[in-house]
mmCIF file of C-alpha atoms and ligand atoms in Angstrom:
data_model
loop_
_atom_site.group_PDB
_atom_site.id
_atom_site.type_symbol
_atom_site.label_atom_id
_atom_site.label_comp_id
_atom_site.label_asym_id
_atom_site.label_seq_id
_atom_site.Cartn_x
_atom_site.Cartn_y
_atom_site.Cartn_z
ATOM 1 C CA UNK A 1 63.102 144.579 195.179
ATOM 2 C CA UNK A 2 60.066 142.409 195.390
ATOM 3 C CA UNK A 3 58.237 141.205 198.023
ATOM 4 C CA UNK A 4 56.389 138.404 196.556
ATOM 5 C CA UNK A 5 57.893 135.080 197.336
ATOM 6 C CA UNK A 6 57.123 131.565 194.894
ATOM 7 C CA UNK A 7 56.905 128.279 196.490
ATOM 8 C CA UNK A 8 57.129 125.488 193.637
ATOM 9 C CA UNK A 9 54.368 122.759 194.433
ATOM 10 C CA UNK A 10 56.281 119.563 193.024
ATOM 11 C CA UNK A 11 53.150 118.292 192.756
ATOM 12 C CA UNK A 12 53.425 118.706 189.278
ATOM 13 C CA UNK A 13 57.262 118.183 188.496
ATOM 14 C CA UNK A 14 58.209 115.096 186.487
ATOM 15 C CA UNK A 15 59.199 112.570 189.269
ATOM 16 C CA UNK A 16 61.447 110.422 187.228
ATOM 17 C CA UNK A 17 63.994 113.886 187.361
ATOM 18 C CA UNK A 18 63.451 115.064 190.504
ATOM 19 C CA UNK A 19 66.809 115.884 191.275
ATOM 20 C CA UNK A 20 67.159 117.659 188.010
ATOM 21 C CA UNK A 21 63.089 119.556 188.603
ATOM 22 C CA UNK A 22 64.680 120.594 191.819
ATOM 23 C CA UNK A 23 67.907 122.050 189.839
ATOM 24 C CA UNK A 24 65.391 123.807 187.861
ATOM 25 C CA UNK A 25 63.574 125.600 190.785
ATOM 26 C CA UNK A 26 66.698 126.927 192.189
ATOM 27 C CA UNK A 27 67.806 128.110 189.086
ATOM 28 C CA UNK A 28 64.706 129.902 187.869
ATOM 29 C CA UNK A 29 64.436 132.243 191.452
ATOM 30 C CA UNK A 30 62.016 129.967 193.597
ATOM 31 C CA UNK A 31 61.945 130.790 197.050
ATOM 32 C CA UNK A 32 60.123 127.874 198.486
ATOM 33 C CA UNK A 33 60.034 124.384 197.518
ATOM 34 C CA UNK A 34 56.369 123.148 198.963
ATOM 35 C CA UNK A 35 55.642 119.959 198.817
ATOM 36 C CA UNK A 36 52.198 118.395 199.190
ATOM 37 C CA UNK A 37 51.697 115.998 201.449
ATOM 38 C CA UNK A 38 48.151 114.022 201.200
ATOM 39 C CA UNK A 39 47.055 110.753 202.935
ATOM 40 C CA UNK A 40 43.965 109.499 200.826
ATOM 41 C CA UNK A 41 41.852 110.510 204.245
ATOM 42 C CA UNK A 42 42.158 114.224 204.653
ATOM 43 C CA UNK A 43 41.960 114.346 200.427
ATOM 44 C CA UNK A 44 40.843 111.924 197.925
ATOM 45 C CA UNK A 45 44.890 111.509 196.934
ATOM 46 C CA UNK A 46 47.828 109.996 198.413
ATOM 47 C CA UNK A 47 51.259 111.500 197.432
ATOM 48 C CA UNK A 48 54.638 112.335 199.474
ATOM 49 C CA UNK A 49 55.884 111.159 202.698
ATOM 50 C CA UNK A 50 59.053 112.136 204.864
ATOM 51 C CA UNK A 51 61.397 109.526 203.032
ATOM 52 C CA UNK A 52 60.728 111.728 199.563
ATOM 53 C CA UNK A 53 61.444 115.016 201.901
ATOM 54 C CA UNK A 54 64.638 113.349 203.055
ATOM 55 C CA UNK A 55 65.792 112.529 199.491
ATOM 56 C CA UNK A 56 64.949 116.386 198.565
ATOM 57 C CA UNK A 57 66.913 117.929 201.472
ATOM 58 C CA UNK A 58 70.038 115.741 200.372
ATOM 59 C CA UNK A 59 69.890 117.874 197.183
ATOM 60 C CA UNK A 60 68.737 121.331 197.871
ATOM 61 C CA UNK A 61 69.101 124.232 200.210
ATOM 62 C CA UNK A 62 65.695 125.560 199.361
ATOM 63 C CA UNK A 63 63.197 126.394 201.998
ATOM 64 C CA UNK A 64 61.399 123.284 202.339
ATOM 65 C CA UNK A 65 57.418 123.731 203.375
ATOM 66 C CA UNK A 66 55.385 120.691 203.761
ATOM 67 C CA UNK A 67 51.507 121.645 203.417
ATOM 68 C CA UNK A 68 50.295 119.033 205.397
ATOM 69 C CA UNK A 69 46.989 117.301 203.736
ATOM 70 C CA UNK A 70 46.562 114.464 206.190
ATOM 71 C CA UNK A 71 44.120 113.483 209.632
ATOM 72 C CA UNK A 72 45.918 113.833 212.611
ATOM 73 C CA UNK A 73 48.845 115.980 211.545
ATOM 74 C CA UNK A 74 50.588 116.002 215.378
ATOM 75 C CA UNK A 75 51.317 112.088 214.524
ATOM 76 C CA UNK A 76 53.497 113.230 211.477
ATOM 77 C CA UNK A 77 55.380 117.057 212.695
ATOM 78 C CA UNK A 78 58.489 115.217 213.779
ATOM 79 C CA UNK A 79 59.184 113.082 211.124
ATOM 80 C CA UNK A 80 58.632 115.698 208.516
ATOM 81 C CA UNK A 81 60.335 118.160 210.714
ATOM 82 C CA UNK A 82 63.360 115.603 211.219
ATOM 83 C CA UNK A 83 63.371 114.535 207.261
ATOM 84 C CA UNK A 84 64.507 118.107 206.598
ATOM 85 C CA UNK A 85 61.210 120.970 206.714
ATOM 86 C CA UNK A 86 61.359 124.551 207.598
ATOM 87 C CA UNK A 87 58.301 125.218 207.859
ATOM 88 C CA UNK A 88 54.962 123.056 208.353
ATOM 89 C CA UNK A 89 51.828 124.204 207.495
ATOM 90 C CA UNK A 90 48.641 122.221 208.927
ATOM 91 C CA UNK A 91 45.185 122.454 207.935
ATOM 92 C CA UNK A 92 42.397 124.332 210.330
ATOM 93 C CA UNK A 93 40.093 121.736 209.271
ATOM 94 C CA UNK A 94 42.207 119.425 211.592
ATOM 95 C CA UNK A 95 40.763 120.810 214.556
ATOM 96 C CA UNK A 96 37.667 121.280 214.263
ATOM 97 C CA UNK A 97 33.809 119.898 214.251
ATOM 98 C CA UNK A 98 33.647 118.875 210.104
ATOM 99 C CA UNK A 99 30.364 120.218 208.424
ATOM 100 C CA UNK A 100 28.221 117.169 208.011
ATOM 101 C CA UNK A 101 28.467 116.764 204.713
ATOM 102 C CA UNK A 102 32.275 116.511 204.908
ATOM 103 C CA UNK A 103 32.486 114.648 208.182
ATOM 104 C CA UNK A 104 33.221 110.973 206.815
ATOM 105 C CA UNK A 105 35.293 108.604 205.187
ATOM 106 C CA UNK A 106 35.725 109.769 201.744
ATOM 107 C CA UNK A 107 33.555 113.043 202.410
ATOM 108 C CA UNK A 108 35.171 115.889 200.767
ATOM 109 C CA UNK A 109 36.037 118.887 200.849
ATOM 110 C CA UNK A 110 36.612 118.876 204.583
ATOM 111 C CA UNK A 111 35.068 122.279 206.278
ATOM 112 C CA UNK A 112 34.896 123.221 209.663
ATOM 113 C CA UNK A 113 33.350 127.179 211.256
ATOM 114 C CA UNK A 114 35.067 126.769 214.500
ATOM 115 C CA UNK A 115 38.884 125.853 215.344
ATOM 116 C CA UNK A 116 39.754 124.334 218.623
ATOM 117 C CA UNK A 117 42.373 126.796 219.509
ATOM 118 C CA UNK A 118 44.143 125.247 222.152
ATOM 119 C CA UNK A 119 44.515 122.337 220.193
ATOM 120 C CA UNK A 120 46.252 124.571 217.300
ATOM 121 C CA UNK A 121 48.619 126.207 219.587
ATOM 122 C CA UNK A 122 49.891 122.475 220.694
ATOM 123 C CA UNK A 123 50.719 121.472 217.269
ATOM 124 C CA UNK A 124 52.124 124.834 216.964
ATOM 125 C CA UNK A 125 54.085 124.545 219.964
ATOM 126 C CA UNK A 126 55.172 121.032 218.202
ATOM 127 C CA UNK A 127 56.761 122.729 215.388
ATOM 128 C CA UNK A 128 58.339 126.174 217.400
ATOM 129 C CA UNK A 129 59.859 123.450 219.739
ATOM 130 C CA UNK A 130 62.187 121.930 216.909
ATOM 131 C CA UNK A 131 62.919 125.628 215.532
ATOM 132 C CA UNK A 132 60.883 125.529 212.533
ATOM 133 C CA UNK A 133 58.283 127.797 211.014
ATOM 134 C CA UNK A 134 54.242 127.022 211.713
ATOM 135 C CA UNK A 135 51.728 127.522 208.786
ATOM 136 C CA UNK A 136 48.106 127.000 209.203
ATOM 137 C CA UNK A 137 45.622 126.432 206.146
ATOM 138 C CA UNK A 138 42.069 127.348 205.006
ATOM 139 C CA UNK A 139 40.139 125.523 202.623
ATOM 140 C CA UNK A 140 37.716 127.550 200.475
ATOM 141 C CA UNK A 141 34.837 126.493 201.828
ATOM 142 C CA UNK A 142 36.782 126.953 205.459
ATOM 143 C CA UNK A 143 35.778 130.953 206.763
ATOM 144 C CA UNK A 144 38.547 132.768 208.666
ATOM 145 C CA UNK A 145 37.872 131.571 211.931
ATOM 146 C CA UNK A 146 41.394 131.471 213.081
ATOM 147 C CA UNK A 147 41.510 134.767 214.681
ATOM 148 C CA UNK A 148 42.678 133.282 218.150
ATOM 149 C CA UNK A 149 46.079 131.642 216.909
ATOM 150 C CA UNK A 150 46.866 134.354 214.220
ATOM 151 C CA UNK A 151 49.634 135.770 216.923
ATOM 152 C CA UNK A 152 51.356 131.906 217.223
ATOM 153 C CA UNK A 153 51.326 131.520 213.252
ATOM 154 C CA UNK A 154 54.599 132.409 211.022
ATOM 155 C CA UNK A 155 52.129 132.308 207.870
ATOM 156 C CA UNK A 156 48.734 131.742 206.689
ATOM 157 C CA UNK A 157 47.789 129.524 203.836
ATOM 158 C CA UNK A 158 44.334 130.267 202.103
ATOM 159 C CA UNK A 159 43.384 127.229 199.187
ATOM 160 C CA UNK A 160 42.287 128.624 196.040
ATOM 161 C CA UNK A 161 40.815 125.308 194.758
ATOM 162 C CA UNK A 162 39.760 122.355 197.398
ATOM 163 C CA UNK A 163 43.219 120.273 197.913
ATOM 164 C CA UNK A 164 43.819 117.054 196.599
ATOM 165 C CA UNK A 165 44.981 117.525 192.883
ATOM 166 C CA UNK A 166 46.866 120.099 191.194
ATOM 167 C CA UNK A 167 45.845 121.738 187.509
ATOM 168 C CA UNK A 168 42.303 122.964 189.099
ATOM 169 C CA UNK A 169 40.546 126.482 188.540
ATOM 170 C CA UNK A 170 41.165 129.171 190.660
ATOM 171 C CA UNK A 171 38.273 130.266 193.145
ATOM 172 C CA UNK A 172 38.027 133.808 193.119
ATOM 173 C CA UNK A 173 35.550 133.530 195.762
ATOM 174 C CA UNK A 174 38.602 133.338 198.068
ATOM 175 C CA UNK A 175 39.435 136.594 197.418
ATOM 176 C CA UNK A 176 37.582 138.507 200.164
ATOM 177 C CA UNK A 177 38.603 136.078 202.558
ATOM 178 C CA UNK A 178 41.969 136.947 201.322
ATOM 179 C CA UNK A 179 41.534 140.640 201.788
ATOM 180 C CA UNK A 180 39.875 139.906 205.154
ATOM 181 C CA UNK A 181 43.047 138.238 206.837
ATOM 182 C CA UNK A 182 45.299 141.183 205.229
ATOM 183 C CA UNK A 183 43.675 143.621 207.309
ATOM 184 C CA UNK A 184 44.297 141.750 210.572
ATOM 185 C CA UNK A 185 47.653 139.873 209.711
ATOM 186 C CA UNK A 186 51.147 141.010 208.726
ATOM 187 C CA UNK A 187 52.902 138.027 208.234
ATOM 188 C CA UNK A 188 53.284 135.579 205.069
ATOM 189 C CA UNK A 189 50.293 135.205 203.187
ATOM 190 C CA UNK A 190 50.463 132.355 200.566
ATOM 191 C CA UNK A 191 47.724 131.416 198.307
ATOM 192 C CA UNK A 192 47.741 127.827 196.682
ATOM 193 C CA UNK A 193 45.622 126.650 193.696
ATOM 194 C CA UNK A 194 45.083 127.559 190.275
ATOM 195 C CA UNK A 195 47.451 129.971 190.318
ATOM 196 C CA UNK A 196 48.697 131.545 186.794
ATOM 197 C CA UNK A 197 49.516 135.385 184.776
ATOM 198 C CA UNK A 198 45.696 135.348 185.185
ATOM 199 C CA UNK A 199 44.801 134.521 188.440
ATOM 200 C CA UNK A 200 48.511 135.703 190.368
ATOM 201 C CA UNK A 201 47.688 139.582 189.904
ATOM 202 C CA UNK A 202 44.589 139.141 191.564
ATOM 203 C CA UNK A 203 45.588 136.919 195.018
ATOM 204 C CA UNK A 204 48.568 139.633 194.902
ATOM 205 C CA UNK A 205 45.493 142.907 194.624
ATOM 206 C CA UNK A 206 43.900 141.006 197.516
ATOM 207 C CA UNK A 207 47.100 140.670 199.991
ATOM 208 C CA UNK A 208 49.029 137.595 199.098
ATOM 209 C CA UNK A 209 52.535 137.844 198.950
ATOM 210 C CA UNK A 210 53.508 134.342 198.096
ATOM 211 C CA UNK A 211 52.327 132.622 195.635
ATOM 212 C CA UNK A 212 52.515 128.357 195.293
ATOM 213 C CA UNK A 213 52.212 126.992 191.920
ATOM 214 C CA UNK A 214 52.546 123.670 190.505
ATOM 215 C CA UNK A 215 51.153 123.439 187.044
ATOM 216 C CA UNK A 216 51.837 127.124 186.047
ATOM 217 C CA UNK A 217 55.605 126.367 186.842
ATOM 218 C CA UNK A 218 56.737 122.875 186.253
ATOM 219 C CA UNK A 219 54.602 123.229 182.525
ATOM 220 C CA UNK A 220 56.364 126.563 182.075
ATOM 221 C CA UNK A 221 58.467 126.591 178.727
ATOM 222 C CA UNK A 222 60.555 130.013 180.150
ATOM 223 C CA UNK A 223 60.466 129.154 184.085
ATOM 224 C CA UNK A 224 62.235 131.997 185.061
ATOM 225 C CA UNK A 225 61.128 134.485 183.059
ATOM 226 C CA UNK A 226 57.667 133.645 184.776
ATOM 227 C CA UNK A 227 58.901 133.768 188.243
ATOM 228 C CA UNK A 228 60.598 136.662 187.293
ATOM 229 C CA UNK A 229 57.354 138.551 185.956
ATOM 230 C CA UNK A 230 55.132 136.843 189.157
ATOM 231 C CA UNK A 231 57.488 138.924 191.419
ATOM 232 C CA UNK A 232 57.168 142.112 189.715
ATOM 233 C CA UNK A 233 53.602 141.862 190.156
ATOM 234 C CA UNK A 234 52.373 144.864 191.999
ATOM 235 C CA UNK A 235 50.946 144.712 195.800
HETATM 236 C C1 LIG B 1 46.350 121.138 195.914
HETATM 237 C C2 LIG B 1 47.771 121.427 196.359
HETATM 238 C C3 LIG B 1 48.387 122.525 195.541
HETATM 239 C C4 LIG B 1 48.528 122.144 194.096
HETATM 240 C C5 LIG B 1 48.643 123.370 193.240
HETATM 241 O O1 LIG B 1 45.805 120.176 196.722
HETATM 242 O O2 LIG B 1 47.808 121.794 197.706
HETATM 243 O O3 LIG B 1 49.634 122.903 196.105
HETATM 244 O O4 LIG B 1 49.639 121.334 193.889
HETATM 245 O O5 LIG B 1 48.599 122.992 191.912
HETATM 246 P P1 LIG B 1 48.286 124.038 190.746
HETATM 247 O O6 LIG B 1 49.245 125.167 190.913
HETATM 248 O O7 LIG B 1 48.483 123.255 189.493
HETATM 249 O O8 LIG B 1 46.872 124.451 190.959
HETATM 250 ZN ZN1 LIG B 2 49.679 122.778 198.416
#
């Protein structure tokens, strides 16, 4: 039995079938459906919002994950909690001091060296509160500095291209960082960006055991043959 787990990014599904993209994770093995969730601020896109969650839990028992791309995340946990998420992953680059060159309207990628712990553990709190699952996110450029909260965290996200578009490259240079957390954490690791057969094996080598993909899946002419084969990969 495998241990690696796929969220599906719908990032990249075709939105005029969405009930019928959603059939097709289900039916190809996917484990998580993760849904991106970007404001135009946090990223230079703007994509889903709770109503789209709502519509997607009407249709699916999947594990719904929203990876939360937006400023000021706390304003948005209950409504994405209440349209129908399991789990909500925030972004360490929430709450902290932004590197100057990212700290700005329409500065990007965000990075931060420092979290605000305490004001992690609220939002946290936020999501344990209404029985879900809490995720918190790196960007690449992001170090691990989230030692502190690792105890109050169901997962751990780690970007493997700066957020705001799906079809990018892989950055291996995430891979140390990747190894890094492994040592120190035992819980979900999920890596998100550029993943493929190329890149997958490598994220998995590091300590990743799930995997998000948008591109790589929704383009896929055998989807479940390549789920299939991105669980068998070897940890
Ligand atoms: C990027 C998103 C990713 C993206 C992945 O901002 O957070 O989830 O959809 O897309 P692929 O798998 O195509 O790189
Ligand atoms: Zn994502």
């Amino acid at each position: 039995m495998s241990s690696i787990k796929i969220a599906a990014s719908i990032l990249s599904c075709d939105f005029s079938r969405l009930a019928d993209e959603i059939k097709k994770c289900e039916a190809s093995g996917i484990d998580f459906l993760h849904i991106d969730v970007m404001d135009g601020h946090f990223v230079p896109n703007i994509t889903i919002g709770p109503i789209i969650v709502e519509a997607i839990r009407a249709l699916t028992k999947l594990t719904i994950d929203a990876h939360l791309m937006i400023e000021n995340p706390f304003m948005y946990i209950d409504k994405f909690i209440d349209a129908g998420c399991d789990i909500v992953t925030l972004h360490a680059e929430c709450y902290g001091k932004l590197r100057a060159h990212s700290n700005g309207l329409g500065k990007f990628p965000k990075e931060i060296d420092k979290i605000d712990a305490e004001k992690v553990r609220k939002d946290i709190r936020a999501i344990k509160a209404k029985g879900k699952k809490a995720g918190l996110t790196l960007n690449p450029g992001t170090p691990l500095c989230i030692e502190e909260v690792l105890e109050d965290l169901d997962k751990v996200l780690i970007m493997s291209v700066n957020p705001g578009f799906a079809g990018q490259k892989f950055m291996p240079e995430v891979l140390p960082k990747i190894k890094a957390l492994r040592q120190i954490f035992k819980k979900d690791i999920e890596v998100d960006g550029g993943i493929n057969e190329q890149t997958a094996p490598l994220a998995v080598k590091a300590g990743a055991n799930i995997l998000a993909t948008a591109s790589c899946f929704f383009h896929s002419n055998e989807p479940k043959a390549l789920v299939k084969r991105l669980k068998n990969l070897k940890q």
